[in-house]
PDB file of C-alpha atoms in Angstrom:
ATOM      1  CA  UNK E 198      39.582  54.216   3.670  1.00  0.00           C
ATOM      2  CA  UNK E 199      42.292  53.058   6.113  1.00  0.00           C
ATOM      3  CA  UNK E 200      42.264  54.260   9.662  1.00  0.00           C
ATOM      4  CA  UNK E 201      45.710  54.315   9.910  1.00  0.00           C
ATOM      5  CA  UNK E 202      47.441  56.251   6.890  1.00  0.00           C
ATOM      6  CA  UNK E 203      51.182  55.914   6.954  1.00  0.00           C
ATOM      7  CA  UNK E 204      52.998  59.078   7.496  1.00  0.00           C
ATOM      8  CA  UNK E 205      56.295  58.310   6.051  1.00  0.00           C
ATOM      9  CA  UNK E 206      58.054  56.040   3.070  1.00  0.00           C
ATOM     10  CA  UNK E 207      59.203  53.344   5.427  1.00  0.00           C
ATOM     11  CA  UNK E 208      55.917  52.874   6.992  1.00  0.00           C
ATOM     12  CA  UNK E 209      54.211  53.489   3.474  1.00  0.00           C
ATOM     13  CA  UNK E 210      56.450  50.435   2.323  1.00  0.00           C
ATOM     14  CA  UNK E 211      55.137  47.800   4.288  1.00  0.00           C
ATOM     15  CA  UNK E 212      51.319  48.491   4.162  1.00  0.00           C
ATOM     16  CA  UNK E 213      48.669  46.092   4.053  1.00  0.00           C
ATOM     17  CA  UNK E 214      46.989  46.680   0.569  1.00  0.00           C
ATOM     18  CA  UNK E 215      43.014  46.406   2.609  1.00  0.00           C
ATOM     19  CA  UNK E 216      40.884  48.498   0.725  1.00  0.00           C
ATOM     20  CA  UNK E 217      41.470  50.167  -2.859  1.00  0.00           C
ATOM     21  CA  UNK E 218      42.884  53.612  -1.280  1.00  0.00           C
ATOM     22  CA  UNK E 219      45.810  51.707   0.187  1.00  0.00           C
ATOM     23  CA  UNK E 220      46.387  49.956  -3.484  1.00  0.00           C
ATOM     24  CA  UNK E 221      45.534  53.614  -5.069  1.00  0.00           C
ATOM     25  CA  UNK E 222      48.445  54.860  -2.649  1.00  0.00           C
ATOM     26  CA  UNK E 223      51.073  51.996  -2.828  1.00  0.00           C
ATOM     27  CA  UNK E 224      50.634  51.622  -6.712  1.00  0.00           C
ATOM     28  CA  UNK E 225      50.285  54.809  -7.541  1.00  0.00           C
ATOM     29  CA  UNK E 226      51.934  56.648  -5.525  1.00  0.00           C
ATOM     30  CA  UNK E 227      48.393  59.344  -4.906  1.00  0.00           C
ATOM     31  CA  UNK E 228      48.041  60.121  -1.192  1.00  0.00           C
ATOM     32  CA  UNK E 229      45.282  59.430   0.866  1.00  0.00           C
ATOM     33  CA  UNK E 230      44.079  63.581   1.169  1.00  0.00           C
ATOM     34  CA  UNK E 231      44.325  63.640  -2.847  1.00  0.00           C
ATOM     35  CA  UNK E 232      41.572  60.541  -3.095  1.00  0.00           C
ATOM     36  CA  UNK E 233      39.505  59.876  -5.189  1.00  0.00           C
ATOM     37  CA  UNK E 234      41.599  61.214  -7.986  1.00  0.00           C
ATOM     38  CA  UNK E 235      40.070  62.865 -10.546  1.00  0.00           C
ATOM     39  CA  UNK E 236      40.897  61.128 -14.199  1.00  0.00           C
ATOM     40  CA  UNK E 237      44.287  63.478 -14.644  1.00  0.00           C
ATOM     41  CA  UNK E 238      45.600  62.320 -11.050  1.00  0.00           C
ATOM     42  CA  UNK E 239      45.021  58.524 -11.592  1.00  0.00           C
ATOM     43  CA  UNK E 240      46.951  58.590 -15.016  1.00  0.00           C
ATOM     44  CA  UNK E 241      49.752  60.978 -13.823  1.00  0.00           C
ATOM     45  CA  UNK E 242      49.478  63.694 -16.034  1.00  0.00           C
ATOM     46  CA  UNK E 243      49.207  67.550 -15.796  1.00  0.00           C
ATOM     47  CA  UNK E 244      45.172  69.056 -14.796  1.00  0.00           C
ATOM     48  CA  UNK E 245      43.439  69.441 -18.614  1.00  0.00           C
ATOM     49  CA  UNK E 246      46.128  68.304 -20.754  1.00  0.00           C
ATOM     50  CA  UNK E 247      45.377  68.851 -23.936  1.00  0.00           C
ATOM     51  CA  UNK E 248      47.308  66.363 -26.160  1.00  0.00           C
ATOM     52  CA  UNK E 249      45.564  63.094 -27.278  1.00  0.00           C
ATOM     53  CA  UNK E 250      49.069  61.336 -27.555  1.00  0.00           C
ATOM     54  CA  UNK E 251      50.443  62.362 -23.732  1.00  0.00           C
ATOM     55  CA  UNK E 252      46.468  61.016 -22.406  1.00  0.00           C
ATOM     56  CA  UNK E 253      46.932  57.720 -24.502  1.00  0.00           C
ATOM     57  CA  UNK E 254      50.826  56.796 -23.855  1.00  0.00           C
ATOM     58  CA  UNK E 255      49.900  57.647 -19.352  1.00  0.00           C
ATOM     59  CA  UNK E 256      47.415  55.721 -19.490  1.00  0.00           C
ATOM     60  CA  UNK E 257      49.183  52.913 -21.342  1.00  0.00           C
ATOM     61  CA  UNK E 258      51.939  52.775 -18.738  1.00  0.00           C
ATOM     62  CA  UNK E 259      49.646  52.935 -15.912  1.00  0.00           C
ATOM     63  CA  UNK E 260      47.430  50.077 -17.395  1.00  0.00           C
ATOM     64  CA  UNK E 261      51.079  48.102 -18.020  1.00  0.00           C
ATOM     65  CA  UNK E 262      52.007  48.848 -14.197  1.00  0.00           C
ATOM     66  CA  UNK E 263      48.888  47.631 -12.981  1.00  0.00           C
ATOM     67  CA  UNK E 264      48.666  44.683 -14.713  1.00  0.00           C
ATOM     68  CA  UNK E 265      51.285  43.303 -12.650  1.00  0.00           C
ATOM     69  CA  UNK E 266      49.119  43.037  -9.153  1.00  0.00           C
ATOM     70  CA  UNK E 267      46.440  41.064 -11.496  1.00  0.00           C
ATOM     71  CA  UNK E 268      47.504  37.262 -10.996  1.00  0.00           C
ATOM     72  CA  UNK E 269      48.716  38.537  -7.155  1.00  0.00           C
ATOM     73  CA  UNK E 270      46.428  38.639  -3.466  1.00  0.00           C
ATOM     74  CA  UNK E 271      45.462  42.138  -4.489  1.00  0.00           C
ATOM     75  CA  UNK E 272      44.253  41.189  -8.273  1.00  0.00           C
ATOM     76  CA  UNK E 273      40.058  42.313  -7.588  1.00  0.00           C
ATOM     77  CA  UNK E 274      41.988  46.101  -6.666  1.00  0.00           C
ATOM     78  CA  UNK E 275      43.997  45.635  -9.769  1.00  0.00           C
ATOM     79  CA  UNK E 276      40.931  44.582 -12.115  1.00  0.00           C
ATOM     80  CA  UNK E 277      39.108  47.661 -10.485  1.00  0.00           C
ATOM     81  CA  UNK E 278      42.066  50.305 -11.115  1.00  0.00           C
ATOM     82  CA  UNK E 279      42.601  48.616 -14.644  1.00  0.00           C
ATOM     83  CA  UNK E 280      38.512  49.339 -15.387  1.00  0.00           C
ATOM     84  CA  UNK E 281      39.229  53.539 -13.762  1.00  0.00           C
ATOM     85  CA  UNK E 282      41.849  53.774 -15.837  1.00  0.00           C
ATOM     86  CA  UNK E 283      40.189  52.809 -18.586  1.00  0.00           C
ATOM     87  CA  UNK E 284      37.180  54.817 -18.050  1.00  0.00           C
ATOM     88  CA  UNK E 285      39.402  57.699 -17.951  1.00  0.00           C
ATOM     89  CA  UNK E 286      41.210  57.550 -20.865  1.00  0.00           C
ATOM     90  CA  UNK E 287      38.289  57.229 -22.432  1.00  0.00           C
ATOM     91  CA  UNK E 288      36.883  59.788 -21.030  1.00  0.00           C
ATOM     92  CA  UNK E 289      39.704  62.106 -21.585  1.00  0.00           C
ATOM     93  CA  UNK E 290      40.036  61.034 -25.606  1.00  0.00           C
ATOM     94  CA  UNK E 291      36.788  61.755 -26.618  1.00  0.00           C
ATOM     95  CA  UNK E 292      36.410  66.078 -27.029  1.00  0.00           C
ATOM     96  CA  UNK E 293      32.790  66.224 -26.246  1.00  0.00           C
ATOM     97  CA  UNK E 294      33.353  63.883 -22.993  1.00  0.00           C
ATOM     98  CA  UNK E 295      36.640  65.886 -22.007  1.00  0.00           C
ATOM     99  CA  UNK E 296      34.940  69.154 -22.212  1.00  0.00           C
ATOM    100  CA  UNK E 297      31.746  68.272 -19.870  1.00  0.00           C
ATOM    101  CA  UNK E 298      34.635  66.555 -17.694  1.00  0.00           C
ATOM    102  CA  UNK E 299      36.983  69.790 -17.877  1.00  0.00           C
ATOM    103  CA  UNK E 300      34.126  71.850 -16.753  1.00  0.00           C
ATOM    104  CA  UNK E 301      33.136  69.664 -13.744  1.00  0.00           C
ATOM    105  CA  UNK E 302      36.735  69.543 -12.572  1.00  0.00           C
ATOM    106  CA  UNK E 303      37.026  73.257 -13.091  1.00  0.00           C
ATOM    107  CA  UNK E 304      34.227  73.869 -11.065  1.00  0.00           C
ATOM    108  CA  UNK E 305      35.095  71.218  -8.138  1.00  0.00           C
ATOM    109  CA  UNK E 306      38.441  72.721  -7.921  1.00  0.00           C
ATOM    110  CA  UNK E 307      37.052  76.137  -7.757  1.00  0.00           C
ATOM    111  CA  UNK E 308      34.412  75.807  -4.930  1.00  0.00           C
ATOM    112  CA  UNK E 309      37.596  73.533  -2.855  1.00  0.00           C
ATOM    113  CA  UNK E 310      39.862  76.442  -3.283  1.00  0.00           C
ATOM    114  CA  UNK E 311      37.114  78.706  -2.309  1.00  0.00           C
ATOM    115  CA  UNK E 312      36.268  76.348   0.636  1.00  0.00           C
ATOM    116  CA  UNK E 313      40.257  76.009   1.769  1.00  0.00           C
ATOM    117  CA  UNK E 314      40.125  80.179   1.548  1.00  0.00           C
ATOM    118  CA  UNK E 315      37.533  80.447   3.682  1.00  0.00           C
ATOM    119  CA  UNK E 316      38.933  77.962   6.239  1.00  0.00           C
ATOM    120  CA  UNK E 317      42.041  79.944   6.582  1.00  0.00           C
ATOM    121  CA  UNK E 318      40.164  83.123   6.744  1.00  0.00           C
ATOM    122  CA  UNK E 319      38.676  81.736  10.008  1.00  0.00           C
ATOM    123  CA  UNK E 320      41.199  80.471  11.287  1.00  0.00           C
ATOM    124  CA  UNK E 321      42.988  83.913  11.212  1.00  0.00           C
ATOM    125  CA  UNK E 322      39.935  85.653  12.121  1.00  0.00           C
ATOM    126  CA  UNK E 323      39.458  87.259   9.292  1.00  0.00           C
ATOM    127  CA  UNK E 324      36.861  86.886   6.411  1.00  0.00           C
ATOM    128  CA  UNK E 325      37.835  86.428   2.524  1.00  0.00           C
ATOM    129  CA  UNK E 326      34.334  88.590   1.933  1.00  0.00           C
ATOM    130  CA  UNK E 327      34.787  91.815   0.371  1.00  0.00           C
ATOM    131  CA  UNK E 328      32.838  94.643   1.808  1.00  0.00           C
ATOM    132  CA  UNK E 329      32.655  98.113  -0.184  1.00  0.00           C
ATOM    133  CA  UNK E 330      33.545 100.628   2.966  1.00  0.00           C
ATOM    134  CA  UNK E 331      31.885 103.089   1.185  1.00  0.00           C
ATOM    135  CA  UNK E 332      28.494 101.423   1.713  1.00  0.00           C
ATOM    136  CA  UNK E 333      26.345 103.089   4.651  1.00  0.00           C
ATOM    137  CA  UNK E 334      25.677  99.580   6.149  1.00  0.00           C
ATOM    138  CA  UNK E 335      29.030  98.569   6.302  1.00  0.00           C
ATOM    139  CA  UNK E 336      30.880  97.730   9.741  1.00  0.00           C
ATOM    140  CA  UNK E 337      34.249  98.756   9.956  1.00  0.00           C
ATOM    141  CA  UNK E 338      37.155  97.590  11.768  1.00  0.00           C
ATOM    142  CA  UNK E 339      39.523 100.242  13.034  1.00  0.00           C
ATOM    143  CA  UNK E 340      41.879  99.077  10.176  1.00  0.00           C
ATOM    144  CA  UNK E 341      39.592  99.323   7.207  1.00  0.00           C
ATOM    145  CA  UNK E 342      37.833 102.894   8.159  1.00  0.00           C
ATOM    146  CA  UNK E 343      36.741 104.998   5.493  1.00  0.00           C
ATOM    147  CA  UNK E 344      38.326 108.318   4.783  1.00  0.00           C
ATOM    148  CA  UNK E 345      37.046 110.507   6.873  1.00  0.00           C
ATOM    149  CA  UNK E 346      34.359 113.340   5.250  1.00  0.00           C
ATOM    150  CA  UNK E 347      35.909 116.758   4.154  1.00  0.00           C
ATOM    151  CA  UNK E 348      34.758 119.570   6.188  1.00  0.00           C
ATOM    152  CA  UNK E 349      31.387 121.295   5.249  1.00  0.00           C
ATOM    153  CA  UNK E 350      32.067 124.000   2.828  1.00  0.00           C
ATOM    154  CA  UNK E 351      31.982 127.280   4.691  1.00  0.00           C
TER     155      UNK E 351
END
């Protein structure tokens, strides 16, 4: 990846096309933090879409759109977005493929939601663990003190 990662349209408008992130970025419009895309991200389209035809007809366009940086400076990125792309829509239009994919992705985006959770939590201080403040063990903070006990019965 790029050390420097432009900031704004003007400066993303005259970058350098070094590595495949930059031609990922300046083709296709996916920003640096959202790289590697998964399969959905590189053709455009909506996490687990379901419809054969809306896969087929993004992928077509982006394969189209690509195949313009072939004959250019850039054409070994091209060739190698052309052969994702590819491998994607594949991927995506075969059910048995698309469901082990699906899963994975579900997963991945699971545990980094988790993970971005539990980075806030820190930052604020606070934890995203649940604690039952019922449980004997449990250490309570002034605001999450249990009920205190009814009076022995007299």
């Amino acid at each position: 990846m790029s050390l420097n990662h432009p900031t704004s349209p003007a400066e993303a408008a005259d970058i350098d096309i070094r590595t495949i992130e930059d031609a990922i970025y300046v083709w296709l419009g996916i920003p640096y933090d959202e790289q590697p895309p998964n399969h959905y991200r590189l053709l455009g389209i909506k996490p687990f879409e379901p419809a054969g035809n809306v896969i087929q007809a993004a992928a077509d366009q982006r394969m189209t759109h690509l195949r313009t940086y072939q004959t250019g400076r850039n054409g070994a990125f091209s060739q190698q977005l052309l052969n994702q792309v590819s491998a994607a829509r594949v991927c995506l239009l075969n059910e048995q493929q698309k469901t082990v994919y699906d899963a994975g992705l579900r997963r991945t985006m699971a545990e980094a939601q988790h993970r971005a959770s539990d980075q806030a939590a820190a930052r604020q201080g606070t934890s995203t663990t649940r604690v039952d403040p019922t449980f004997p063990g449990a250490i309570h903070t002034p605001a999450q003190q249990p009920p205190p006990a009814p009076p022995p019965p007299t």
